[in-house]
């Protein structure tokens, strides 16, 4: 049986764009930190081949987690593309 892979391309927001104060920067870092901690607790993984200068690809094979976190169904484990929902 093939496992479905669900992915999310996360735009890294560790920038000063839109920040007006140091507090704005701190909130941005904290929001991302909490998101990544939640994903780690749920077993979501970072694709080591999917990291760029301003994005990172995260994935899971757990459909329930994928739905909770709004990940998209991308491909089967064998790499065959699937239609997006």
Protein backbone atom coordinates (compact mmCIF):
# COMPACT_ATOMS: atom_id res chain seq x y z
CA UNK A 1 0.00 0.00 0.00
CA UNK A 2 1.32 3.42 -0.92
CA UNK A 3 1.50 6.13 1.71
CA UNK A 4 0.28 9.60 0.90
CA UNK A 5 2.71 12.40 1.54
CA UNK A 6 1.36 15.78 2.57
CA UNK A 7 3.55 18.86 2.29
CA UNK A 8 3.60 22.49 3.25
CA UNK A 9 6.01 25.04 1.81
CA UNK A 10 6.62 27.45 4.66
CA UNK A 11 7.86 30.91 3.78
CA UNK A 12 10.48 31.83 6.34
CA UNK A 13 9.38 35.08 7.95
CA UNK A 14 12.52 35.75 9.94
CA UNK A 15 12.86 39.17 8.41
CA UNK A 16 12.37 42.72 9.51
CA UNK A 17 9.78 43.40 6.79
CA UNK A 18 6.86 45.16 8.40
CA UNK A 19 8.46 45.37 11.84
CA UNK A 20 8.30 48.73 13.56
CA UNK A 21 9.83 47.75 16.90
CA UNK A 22 12.05 45.13 18.47
CA UNK A 23 8.84 43.75 19.99
CA UNK A 24 7.51 43.14 16.46
CA UNK A 25 10.62 41.11 15.64
CA UNK A 26 10.35 39.15 18.89
CA UNK A 27 6.70 38.30 18.19
CA UNK A 28 7.60 37.11 14.70
CA UNK A 29 10.31 34.80 16.04
CA UNK A 30 8.07 33.52 18.84
CA UNK A 31 5.19 32.76 16.47
CA UNK A 32 7.45 30.73 14.21
CA UNK A 33 9.07 28.98 17.18
CA UNK A 34 5.66 27.94 18.55
CA UNK A 35 4.57 26.71 15.11
CA UNK A 36 7.71 24.60 14.67
CA UNK A 37 7.40 23.16 18.19
CA UNK A 38 3.76 22.21 17.53
CA UNK A 39 4.72 20.56 14.25
CA UNK A 40 7.56 18.66 15.90
CA UNK A 41 5.17 17.38 18.60
CA UNK A 42 2.81 16.15 15.87
CA UNK A 43 5.61 14.29 14.10
CA UNK A 44 5.86 16.64 11.13
CA UNK A 45 9.26 16.45 9.49
CA UNK A 46 11.52 18.87 7.65
CA UNK A 47 12.44 17.75 4.15
CA UNK A 48 16.25 18.01 4.17
CA UNK A 49 16.25 18.53 0.40
CA UNK A 50 13.57 21.20 0.57
CA UNK A 51 15.28 24.05 2.36
CA UNK A 52 16.06 27.28 0.57
CA UNK A 53 17.07 30.79 1.51
CA UNK A 54 13.52 31.91 2.30
CA UNK A 55 11.45 28.71 2.51
CA UNK A 56 11.38 25.23 3.98
CA UNK A 57 9.28 22.21 3.01
CA UNK A 58 7.68 20.26 5.82
CA UNK A 59 5.85 16.95 5.39
CA UNK A 60 3.81 14.27 7.09
CA UNK A 61 2.18 11.00 6.11
CA UNK A 62 -0.54 11.44 8.75
CA UNK A 63 -3.73 12.56 6.98
CA UNK A 64 -5.34 13.84 10.18
CA UNK A 65 -2.31 15.99 11.03
CA UNK A 66 -2.14 17.19 7.43
CA UNK A 67 -5.76 18.34 7.59
CA UNK A 68 -5.26 20.03 10.98
CA UNK A 69 -2.25 21.94 9.69
CA UNK A 70 -3.56 22.61 6.15
CA UNK A 71 -0.89 20.62 4.34
CA UNK A 72 -1.49 19.59 0.73
CA UNK A 73 -1.50 16.07 -0.68
CA UNK A 74 1.48 16.04 -3.00
CA UNK A 75 2.71 12.60 -4.00
CA UNK A 76 2.98 8.99 -3.03
CA UNK A 77 6.10 7.69 -1.37
CA UNK A 78 7.24 6.40 -4.75
CA UNK A 79 7.24 9.98 -6.03
CA UNK A 80 4.25 9.75 -8.35
CA UNK A 81 2.51 13.11 -8.54
CA UNK A 82 -1.09 13.27 -7.41
CA UNK A 83 -3.69 15.86 -8.33
CA UNK A 84 -4.01 18.64 -5.79
CA UNK A 85 -7.32 19.03 -4.03
